[in-house]
Amino acid sequence: MIRNAKQFSNAFLPRSAVTLALCALLGACAVGPDYQRPELDVGANYKESLGQEQVEGWKPAEPRDDADRGAWWRVYNDPTLDGLIAQLNTSNQTIAQAEANYRQALGLVRATRAGFYPTVGAGAGMTRGGSGSGSSSSSSNGSNVSNQYSLTGNVSWELDVWGRVRRSAESSEASAAASLADLAATRLSAQAALVQTYLQLRVLDEQKRLLDATVAAYEKSLQLTQNRYEVGVAGQSDVAVARTQVESTRANSIDLDWQRGQYEHAIAVLMGQAPSKFSLPPAVFTLQLPQIPVGLPSELLERRPDIAAAERRAAAANAQIGVAQAAWFPSLTLSADGGFRNGQFAELLTAPARFWSLGPALAMTIFDGGARAAQVEQARASYDAQAAAYRQAALVGLREVEDYLIQLHVMENEQVVQRRALESARESLRLIQNQYKAGLVDYLSVAVVDATALNSERNALSLMGTRLVASVNLIVALGGGWDGLPATETPAANAAATDTATTQ
């Protein structure tokens, strides 16, 4: 008897090895298409980047491989902004939400990979039961009642012969990569919103400084006009016009306060703070445009996180096709059970109470009314949709880069013209003031030229602020920044920010 068992064991081992080798060989393949990135023709160069190398204040450059693409806001050379961004990176709630979503996606990856390993279980139990004897003379003292004790263990392993688990893991890993790209896109978007809001606030501070200096100059003009009126050189109407000019400009300066307050509130929320706990005092700000490396359109597909997320979702959808196709093939499960079962607890762990079972099982669906075919069709359609979403995201990214390139180019030319208009307004103001002092014109003529010069000054500042915001938009459209690049100063913008329109 023992000899036959040994012979059976010796004969079974080679067959088991062959079976395992066959399973391993089958496991090396996986049904479904292997993923390839959807093709897209993005062009060799950006259309609006050509011929801009000589434009003042704007110089496209080739990306540097060793450049740090993280702290892109440092190109604006503002320590206060650096501190605000540092706090945003740790306290922004939208970023925290995206980070939690990424951790959730990682948990799904681990759950999917668990399918590669067998499931091991154990159990212990006790039952008490009885049955009637079928005779009226049977005893009623419960002699047919018995106890049953058990201690069991089981192992079950579904072999991934057709690659269903591998495709599922591939899909979940691609989804996790998409979630990581979403986190990067959320962080970049929050950083861009903070940088833009901060730059707009600083431009508003410059306008406030300009208006306050203008009010001071107008007050001197009002005093001069009153002195002229007292000696009979000027009329009372000139004094009224001068006073109106002072108060109107002061009202414009006060009007900027609520706008600045809203910018402060927005910055506070971006940093995860209540607006009541945050304030940002005015500070001298040097208006500068950064030098941004534009690079090639093909690099945009690897640099922008939202495009990377769309591409990873296409990969996840492609893997789901294999998962759906694997349902057409039988599943192979290896299972083993064993343990002890006995009516006497003291004899539970003895050889006679031992039992075990071991064997493979094949299972296959023969008819499902077309459900599997529908699932494969659905998976293919889902991939086509994700591939189209990826191509659309890439095209939108290319369009945004082109839009901000041409915006910066046109606005640079506009600022050159605006600078000439500002210089002419200042010269006209100087001439009309001399004529007023000589008694050749009334003060109303001076006030009209004053208003034109002030509007030119404010327009120059507003235009520079719009260019700064557009530069942030271009950096975001390119997918991030490059630390350590120098900022390009714009003399026209700096002059407009520091000079006043009313040099008395």
Coordinates of C-alpha atoms in Angstrom, one line a residue:
M1 CA 0.0 0.0 0.0
I2 CA 2.8 2.4 0.9
R3 CA 4.8 1.3 -2.1
N4 CA 1.8 2.1 -4.4
A5 CA 1.5 5.5 -2.8
K6 CA 5.2 6.2 -3.4
Q7 CA 4.9 5.1 -7.0
F8 CA 1.9 7.3 -7.5
S9 CA 3.8 10.2 -6.0
N10 CA 6.8 9.6 -8.1
A11 CA 4.7 9.4 -11.2
F12 CA 2.7 12.5 -10.3
L13 CA 5.6 14.8 -9.7
P14 CA 6.9 14.8 -13.3
R15 CA 3.4 15.4 -14.6
S16 CA 3.0 18.3 -12.1
A17 CA 6.2 19.9 -13.2
V18 CA 5.0 19.6 -16.9
T19 CA 1.7 21.1 -15.9
L20 CA 3.3 24.0 -14.0
A21 CA 5.8 24.6 -16.9
L22 CA 2.8 24.7 -19.4
C23 CA 0.9 27.1 -17.1
A24 CA 4.0 29.4 -16.9
L25 CA 4.4 29.2 -20.7
L26 CA 0.7 30.1 -21.2
G27 CA 1.1 32.9 -18.6
A28 CA 3.7 34.5 -20.7
C29 CA 1.1 35.7 -23.2
A30 CA -1.8 38.1 -22.7
V31 CA -4.7 38.6 -25.0
G32 CA -5.6 42.1 -26.2
P33 CA -3.6 44.7 -28.2
D34 CA -0.4 46.1 -26.8
Y35 CA -0.6 49.8 -26.3
Q36 CA 0.9 52.3 -28.7
R37 CA 0.6 56.0 -28.3
P38 CA -2.0 57.5 -30.6
E39 CA -0.3 59.2 -33.5
L40 CA -0.6 63.0 -33.9
D41 CA 1.2 65.4 -36.3
V42 CA 2.2 68.4 -34.2
G43 CA 4.5 70.1 -36.7
A44 CA 8.1 70.9 -36.6
N45 CA 8.0 74.4 -35.0
Y46 CA 5.5 76.8 -33.4
K47 CA 4.0 79.1 -36.0
E48 CA 4.1 82.2 -33.8
S49 CA 7.6 81.6 -32.5
L50 CA 9.3 82.3 -35.9
G51 CA 10.9 85.6 -36.4
Q52 CA 10.5 86.8 -32.8
E53 CA 14.2 86.6 -31.7
Q54 CA 14.7 90.4 -32.2
V55 CA 11.6 91.5 -30.5
E56 CA 12.4 93.7 -27.5
G57 CA 11.6 92.0 -24.2
W58 CA 10.9 88.6 -25.7
K59 CA 13.4 86.0 -26.7
P60 CA 12.4 82.4 -27.4
A61 CA 15.2 80.0 -26.4
E62 CA 16.0 76.3 -26.7
P63 CA 15.1 74.2 -23.5
R64 CA 18.1 73.1 -21.4
D65 CA 18.2 69.5 -20.4
D66 CA 19.7 70.3 -17.0
A67 CA 17.2 73.0 -16.2
D68 CA 15.0 72.6 -13.1
R69 CA 11.4 72.6 -14.3
G70 CA 9.9 72.9 -10.9
A71 CA 10.3 76.4 -9.4
W72 CA 9.3 78.2 -12.6
W73 CA 8.0 81.2 -10.7
R74 CA 11.5 82.2 -9.8
V75 CA 11.9 83.7 -13.2
Y76 CA 10.0 86.7 -11.9
N77 CA 12.8 87.3 -9.3
D78 CA 10.5 88.1 -6.3
P79 CA 11.3 86.6 -2.9
T80 CA 7.8 87.4 -1.6
L81 CA 6.3 85.4 -4.4
D82 CA 8.7 82.5 -3.6
G83 CA 7.5 82.4 0.0
L84 CA 3.8 82.5 -1.1
I85 CA 4.3 79.6 -3.5
A86 CA 6.1 77.5 -0.9
Q87 CA 3.1 77.9 1.4
L88 CA 0.7 77.1 -1.4
N89 CA 2.5 73.9 -2.2
T90 CA 1.9 72.6 1.3
S91 CA -1.5 74.2 2.3
N92 CA -3.6 74.5 -0.9
Q93 CA -6.7 72.3 -0.5
T94 CA -7.2 71.6 -4.2
I95 CA -3.7 70.2 -4.3
A96 CA -4.4 68.2 -1.2
Q97 CA -7.6 66.7 -2.8
A98 CA -5.6 65.8 -6.0
E99 CA -2.9 64.2 -3.8
A100 CA -5.5 62.1 -2.0
N101 CA -7.0 61.0 -5.3
Y102 CA -3.5 59.9 -6.4
R103 CA -3.1 57.8 -3.2
Q104 CA -6.5 56.3 -3.9
A105 CA -5.3 55.3 -7.4
L106 CA -2.2 53.7 -5.9
G107 CA -4.4 51.7 -3.5
L108 CA -6.3 50.4 -6.6
V109 CA -3.0 49.4 -8.2
R110 CA -2.0 47.3 -5.1
A111 CA -5.5 45.7 -5.0
T112 CA -5.2 44.7 -8.7
R113 CA -1.7 43.3 -8.3
A114 CA -3.0 41.1 -5.5
G115 CA -4.6 39.0 -8.2
F116 CA -1.1 37.6 -9.1
Y117 CA -0.9 35.8 -5.8
P118 CA -2.9 32.9 -4.2
T119 CA -5.6 33.4 -1.6
V120 CA -5.0 31.6 1.7
G121 CA -7.7 31.1 4.3
A122 CA -8.2 29.4 7.6
G123 CA -11.1 28.5 9.7
A124 CA -12.2 26.9 13.0
G125 CA -15.6 25.8 14.1
M126 CA -17.8 23.7 16.4
T127 CA -21.3 22.4 15.6
R128 CA -23.7 20.5 17.8
G129 CA -26.5 18.6 16.3
G130 CA -28.8 15.7 16.8
S131 CA -31.5 13.5 15.1
G132 CA -34.5 11.5 16.2
S133 CA -34.3 7.7 16.4
G134 CA -37.7 7.1 14.7
S135 CA -38.9 4.8 17.6
S136 CA -41.3 5.7 20.3
S137 CA -39.2 3.8 22.8
S138 CA -36.1 5.9 22.1
S139 CA -34.6 7.8 25.0
S140 CA -35.3 11.5 25.4
N141 CA -32.1 12.2 27.2
G142 CA -30.4 13.4 23.9
S143 CA -28.3 10.3 23.2
N144 CA -28.3 11.1 19.4
V145 CA -26.9 14.6 20.0
S146 CA -23.2 14.9 18.9
N147 CA -20.5 17.6 18.6
Q148 CA -18.3 18.2 15.6
Y149 CA -15.1 20.1 15.8
S150 CA -13.1 21.3 12.8
L151 CA -9.9 23.1 12.0
T152 CA -9.4 23.9 8.3
G153 CA -7.2 25.7 5.8
N154 CA -7.5 26.4 2.1
V155 CA -5.5 27.9 -0.7
S156 CA -6.9 29.0 -4.0
W157 CA -5.0 30.4 -7.0
E158 CA -6.4 31.5 -10.3
L159 CA -3.6 31.3 -12.9
D160 CA -3.4 34.3 -15.1
V161 CA -3.2 32.2 -18.2
W162 CA -4.7 34.7 -20.6
G163 CA -3.4 37.8 -19.0
R164 CA -6.6 39.1 -17.5
V165 CA -4.9 40.1 -14.2
R166 CA -1.9 41.5 -16.1
R167 CA -4.1 43.7 -18.3
S168 CA -6.0 44.8 -15.2
A169 CA -2.8 45.7 -13.5
E170 CA -1.6 47.5 -16.6
S171 CA -4.8 49.5 -16.7
S172 CA -4.7 50.4 -13.0
E173 CA -1.1 51.5 -13.3
A174 CA -1.8 53.7 -16.2
S175 CA -4.8 55.2 -14.4
A176 CA -2.5 55.9 -11.4
A177 CA 0.0 57.6 -13.7
A178 CA -2.9 59.7 -15.1
S179 CA -3.9 60.6 -11.5
L180 CA -0.3 61.6 -10.8
A181 CA -0.3 63.8 -13.9
D182 CA -3.6 65.3 -12.7
L183 CA -1.9 66.1 -9.4
A184 CA 0.9 67.9 -11.3
A185 CA -1.7 69.7 -13.5
T186 CA -3.6 70.8 -10.4
R187 CA -0.4 72.0 -8.7
L188 CA 0.7 73.9 -11.8
S189 CA -2.8 75.5 -12.2
A190 CA -2.8 76.6 -8.5
Q191 CA 0.7 78.0 -8.8
A192 CA -0.2 79.9 -12.0
A193 CA -3.3 81.3 -10.4
L194 CA -1.3 82.6 -7.4
V195 CA 1.5 84.0 -9.6
Q196 CA -1.0 85.8 -11.8
T197 CA -3.0 87.2 -8.9
Y198 CA 0.2 88.4 -7.2
L199 CA 1.5 90.1 -10.3
Q200 CA -1.9 91.8 -10.9
L201 CA -1.8 93.0 -7.3
R202 CA 1.7 94.4 -7.7
V203 CA 0.7 96.2 -10.9
L204 CA -2.3 97.6 -9.0
D205 CA 0.2 98.8 -6.3
E206 CA 2.1 100.6 -9.1
Q207 CA -1.0 102.2 -10.3
K208 CA -1.9 103.3 -6.8
R209 CA 1.5 104.8 -6.4
L210 CA 1.1 106.6 -9.7
L211 CA -2.3 108.0 -8.7
D212 CA -1.1 109.1 -5.3
A213 CA 1.9 110.9 -6.8
T214 CA -0.4 112.5 -9.3
V215 CA -2.8 113.7 -6.6
A216 CA 0.2 115.3 -4.9
A217 CA 1.2 117.0 -8.1
Y218 CA -2.4 118.2 -8.7
E219 CA -2.5 119.6 -5.2
K220 CA 0.5 121.7 -6.0
S221 CA -1.2 122.9 -9.3
L222 CA -4.3 123.7 -7.3
Q223 CA -2.3 125.8 -4.8
L224 CA -0.6 127.6 -7.7
T225 CA -4.0 128.3 -9.4
Q226 CA -5.4 129.7 -6.1
N227 CA -2.4 132.0 -5.8
R228 CA -2.9 133.2 -9.3
Y229 CA -6.6 133.8 -8.6
E230 CA -5.8 135.8 -5.5
V231 CA -3.6 138.1 -7.4
G232 CA -6.2 138.4 -10.2
V233 CA -4.2 136.5 -12.9
A234 CA -6.5 133.4 -13.0
G235 CA -10.3 133.1 -12.9
Q236 CA -12.4 131.3 -10.3
S237 CA -13.3 128.7 -12.9
D238 CA -9.6 127.7 -13.1
V239 CA -9.6 127.0 -9.3
A240 CA -12.8 124.9 -9.7
V241 CA -11.2 122.9 -12.5
A242 CA -8.0 122.3 -10.6
R243 CA -10.0 121.2 -7.5
T244 CA -12.1 118.9 -9.6
Q245 CA -9.0 117.4 -11.0
V246 CA -7.5 116.7 -7.6
E247 CA -10.7 115.1 -6.1
S248 CA -11.4 113.0 -9.2
T249 CA -7.9 111.6 -9.2
R250 CA -8.1 110.9 -5.5
A251 CA -11.4 109.0 -6.0
N252 CA -9.7 106.9 -8.7
S253 CA -6.9 106.1 -6.2
I254 CA -9.4 105.1 -3.5
D255 CA -11.3 102.9 -6.1
L256 CA -8.3 100.7 -6.4
D257 CA -8.5 99.6 -2.7
W258 CA -11.4 97.2 -3.2
Q259 CA -9.7 95.6 -6.2
R260 CA -6.5 95.1 -4.2
G261 CA -8.5 93.6 -1.3
Q262 CA -10.1 91.0 -3.6
Y263 CA -6.6 90.0 -4.9
E264 CA -5.5 89.6 -1.3
H265 CA -8.5 87.4 -0.5
A266 CA -7.8 85.2 -3.6
I267 CA -4.2 84.7 -2.6
A268 CA -5.2 83.8 1.0
V269 CA -7.6 81.1 -0.2
L270 CA -5.0 79.7 -2.6
M271 CA -2.7 79.3 0.3
G272 CA -5.3 77.5 2.4
Q273 CA -5.9 80.5 4.8
A274 CA -8.9 82.4 5.8
P275 CA -8.8 85.9 4.2
S276 CA -9.1 87.5 7.6
K277 CA -5.8 86.0 8.6
F278 CA -3.8 87.2 5.6
S279 CA -2.5 90.6 4.4
L280 CA 0.1 91.6 1.9
P281 CA 1.6 95.1 2.3
P282 CA 2.5 97.2 -0.7
A283 CA 6.1 96.8 -1.9
V284 CA 8.3 98.2 -4.6
F285 CA 8.0 95.8 -7.6
T286 CA 10.3 95.8 -10.6
L287 CA 8.2 94.9 -13.7
Q288 CA 10.1 92.3 -15.7
L289 CA 9.3 89.9 -18.4
P290 CA 11.0 86.5 -18.1
Q291 CA 12.9 84.7 -20.9
I292 CA 10.9 81.6 -21.6
P293 CA 12.3 78.6 -23.6
V294 CA 9.6 77.6 -26.0
G295 CA 11.2 74.5 -27.5
L296 CA 9.5 72.2 -30.0
P297 CA 5.9 71.2 -30.3
S298 CA 6.8 67.5 -29.9
E299 CA 8.2 68.3 -26.4
L300 CA 4.8 69.7 -25.3
L301 CA 3.4 66.2 -25.4
E302 CA 5.8 65.1 -22.8
R303 CA 5.9 68.3 -20.7
R304 CA 2.3 69.2 -20.1
P305 CA 0.7 67.2 -17.3
D306 CA -2.9 67.4 -18.6
I307 CA -1.8 65.9 -22.0
A308 CA 0.2 63.2 -20.2
A309 CA -2.9 62.4 -18.1
A310 CA -5.0 62.1 -21.3
E311 CA -2.4 59.8 -22.9
R312 CA -2.2 57.6 -19.8
R313 CA -6.0 57.2 -19.7
A314 CA -5.8 56.1 -23.3
A315 CA -3.3 53.4 -22.2
A316 CA -5.6 52.3 -19.4
A317 CA -8.5 52.0 -21.8
N318 CA -6.4 50.0 -24.2
A319 CA -5.5 47.5 -21.4
Q320 CA -9.2 47.1 -20.6
I321 CA -9.7 45.6 -24.1
G322 CA -7.5 42.7 -23.1
V323 CA -9.4 42.3 -19.9
A324 CA -12.7 42.1 -21.8
Q325 CA -11.2 39.6 -24.4
A326 CA -9.9 37.3 -21.6
A327 CA -13.5 36.6 -20.6
W328 CA -13.8 34.5 -23.8
F329 CA -11.3 31.9 -22.5
P330 CA -11.6 29.4 -19.6
S331 CA -10.2 30.2 -16.2
L332 CA -7.9 27.8 -14.5
T333 CA -7.9 27.6 -10.7
L334 CA -5.7 25.5 -8.5
S335 CA -7.2 24.9 -5.0
A336 CA -6.2 22.9 -2.0
D337 CA -8.1 22.3 1.2
G338 CA -7.1 20.5 4.4
G339 CA -7.5 20.2 8.1
F340 CA -8.9 18.2 10.9
R341 CA -12.5 17.2 11.7
N342 CA -13.5 15.1 14.7
G343 CA -16.4 14.7 17.2
Q344 CA -14.0 14.7 20.2
F345 CA -12.1 17.9 20.8
A346 CA -9.3 16.0 22.5
E347 CA -8.7 13.9 19.4
L348 CA -9.1 16.8 16.9
L349 CA -5.4 17.0 16.0
T350 CA -4.8 13.3 15.3
A351 CA -4.1 11.4 12.1
P352 CA -7.6 9.8 11.7
A353 CA -9.3 13.2 11.9
R354 CA -7.2 14.6 9.1
F355 CA -8.6 15.4 5.6
W356 CA -7.3 17.1 2.5
S357 CA -8.2 17.7 -1.2
L358 CA -6.1 19.1 -4.1
G359 CA -7.0 19.7 -7.7
P360 CA -7.3 22.1 -10.6
A361 CA -10.6 23.4 -12.0
L362 CA -11.5 24.8 -15.4
A363 CA -14.5 27.1 -15.8
M364 CA -15.8 28.7 -19.0
T365 CA -19.0 30.5 -19.9
I366 CA -20.7 28.8 -22.9
F367 CA -23.5 31.2 -23.6
D368 CA -24.1 34.7 -22.2
G369 CA -26.4 36.2 -24.8
G370 CA -23.6 38.4 -26.3
A371 CA -22.6 40.0 -23.1
R372 CA -18.9 39.3 -23.6
A373 CA -18.9 40.6 -27.2
A374 CA -20.7 43.7 -26.0
Q375 CA -18.0 44.2 -23.3
V376 CA -15.2 44.0 -25.9
E377 CA -17.0 46.4 -28.2
Q378 CA -17.5 48.8 -25.2
A379 CA -13.8 48.6 -24.3
R380 CA -12.7 49.3 -27.9
A381 CA -15.1 52.3 -28.1
S382 CA -13.8 53.5 -24.7
Y383 CA -10.2 53.4 -26.1
D384 CA -11.2 55.3 -29.2
A385 CA -12.8 57.9 -27.1
Q386 CA -9.7 58.3 -24.8
A387 CA -7.4 58.4 -27.9
A388 CA -9.5 61.2 -29.3
A389 CA -9.5 63.0 -26.0
Y390 CA -5.7 62.7 -26.0
R391 CA -5.4 64.1 -29.5
Q392 CA -7.8 66.9 -28.6
A393 CA -5.9 67.8 -25.5
A394 CA -2.6 68.0 -27.5
L395 CA -4.2 70.2 -30.1
V396 CA -5.7 72.5 -27.5
G397 CA -2.2 72.7 -25.8
L398 CA -0.6 73.6 -29.1
R399 CA -3.3 76.2 -29.8
E400 CA -2.7 77.8 -26.3
V401 CA 1.0 78.1 -26.9
E402 CA 0.4 79.7 -30.3
D403 CA -2.2 82.1 -28.7
Y404 CA 0.1 83.3 -26.0
L405 CA 3.1 83.6 -28.3
I406 CA 1.2 85.9 -30.7
Q407 CA -0.3 87.8 -27.7
L408 CA 3.1 88.5 -26.3
H409 CA 4.5 89.4 -29.7
V410 CA 1.6 91.8 -30.6
M411 CA 1.6 93.4 -27.1
E412 CA 5.3 94.0 -27.3
N413 CA 4.7 96.0 -30.5
E414 CA 1.8 97.7 -28.8
Q415 CA 3.9 98.7 -25.9
V416 CA 6.5 100.3 -28.2
V417 CA 3.7 102.4 -29.7
Q418 CA 2.3 103.1 -26.2
R419 CA 5.7 104.3 -25.1
R420 CA 5.8 106.9 -27.9
A421 CA 2.3 108.0 -27.1
L422 CA 3.3 108.4 -23.4
E423 CA 6.4 110.5 -24.3
S424 CA 4.2 112.7 -26.6
A425 CA 1.7 113.2 -23.8
R426 CA 4.5 114.2 -21.3
E427 CA 5.9 116.7 -23.8
S428 CA 2.4 118.1 -24.5
L429 CA 1.9 118.5 -20.8
R430 CA 5.2 120.3 -20.4
L431 CA 4.3 122.8 -23.2
I432 CA 0.7 123.5 -22.0
Q433 CA 1.9 124.1 -18.4
N434 CA 4.4 126.7 -19.7
Q435 CA 1.7 128.3 -21.7
Y436 CA -0.6 128.4 -18.6
K437 CA 2.2 130.0 -16.5
A438 CA 2.6 132.6 -19.3
G439 CA -1.1 133.3 -19.2
L440 CA -1.7 132.1 -22.7
V441 CA -4.3 129.4 -21.9
D442 CA -6.8 128.7 -19.1
Y443 CA -6.4 125.8 -16.7
L444 CA -9.1 123.8 -18.4
S445 CA -6.7 123.2 -21.3
V446 CA -4.0 122.1 -18.8
A447 CA -6.5 119.7 -17.2
V448 CA -7.4 118.0 -20.5
V449 CA -3.7 117.4 -21.3
D450 CA -3.1 116.2 -17.8
A451 CA -5.9 113.7 -18.1
T452 CA -4.5 112.4 -21.4
A453 CA -1.0 112.0 -19.9
L454 CA -2.3 110.2 -16.8
N455 CA -4.4 107.8 -19.0
S456 CA -1.3 107.1 -21.0
E457 CA 0.6 106.3 -17.8
R458 CA -2.1 104.0 -16.5
N459 CA -2.5 102.3 -19.9
A460 CA 1.2 101.6 -20.0
L461 CA 1.0 99.9 -16.6
S462 CA -2.1 97.9 -17.5
L463 CA -0.4 96.7 -20.7
M464 CA 2.6 95.6 -18.8
G465 CA 0.4 93.8 -16.3
T466 CA -1.4 92.0 -19.1
R467 CA 1.9 91.0 -20.6
L468 CA 3.1 89.5 -17.3
V469 CA -0.1 87.5 -17.0
A470 CA 0.3 86.3 -20.6
S471 CA 3.8 85.2 -19.8
V472 CA 2.5 83.1 -16.9
N473 CA -0.1 81.6 -19.3
L474 CA 2.6 80.7 -21.8
I475 CA 4.6 78.9 -19.1
V476 CA 1.6 77.0 -18.1
A477 CA 0.7 76.2 -21.7
L478 CA 4.2 74.8 -22.1
G479 CA 3.7 72.6 -19.1
G480 CA 5.9 74.2 -16.5
G481 CA 9.0 76.4 -16.1
W482 CA 12.7 76.3 -16.0
D483 CA 14.5 77.5 -12.9
G484 CA 17.5 79.8 -13.1
L485 CA 16.6 81.6 -16.3
P486 CA 17.3 85.3 -16.3
A487 CA 14.5 87.8 -16.5
T488 CA 14.5 90.3 -19.4
E489 CA 13.9 93.8 -18.4
T490 CA 11.7 96.0 -20.5
P491 CA 13.0 99.7 -20.3
A492 CA 9.7 101.0 -21.6
A493 CA 7.7 99.2 -19.0
N494 CA 10.0 100.2 -16.2
A495 CA 9.9 103.8 -17.2
A496 CA 6.2 103.7 -17.3
A497 CA 6.0 102.2 -13.8
T498 CA 8.4 104.7 -12.2
D499 CA 7.7 108.0 -13.9
T500 CA 4.5 110.0 -13.3
A501 CA 2.6 111.9 -15.9
T502 CA 2.6 115.1 -14.0
T503 CA 6.0 116.5 -13.6
Q504 CA 5.3 120.0 -12.3

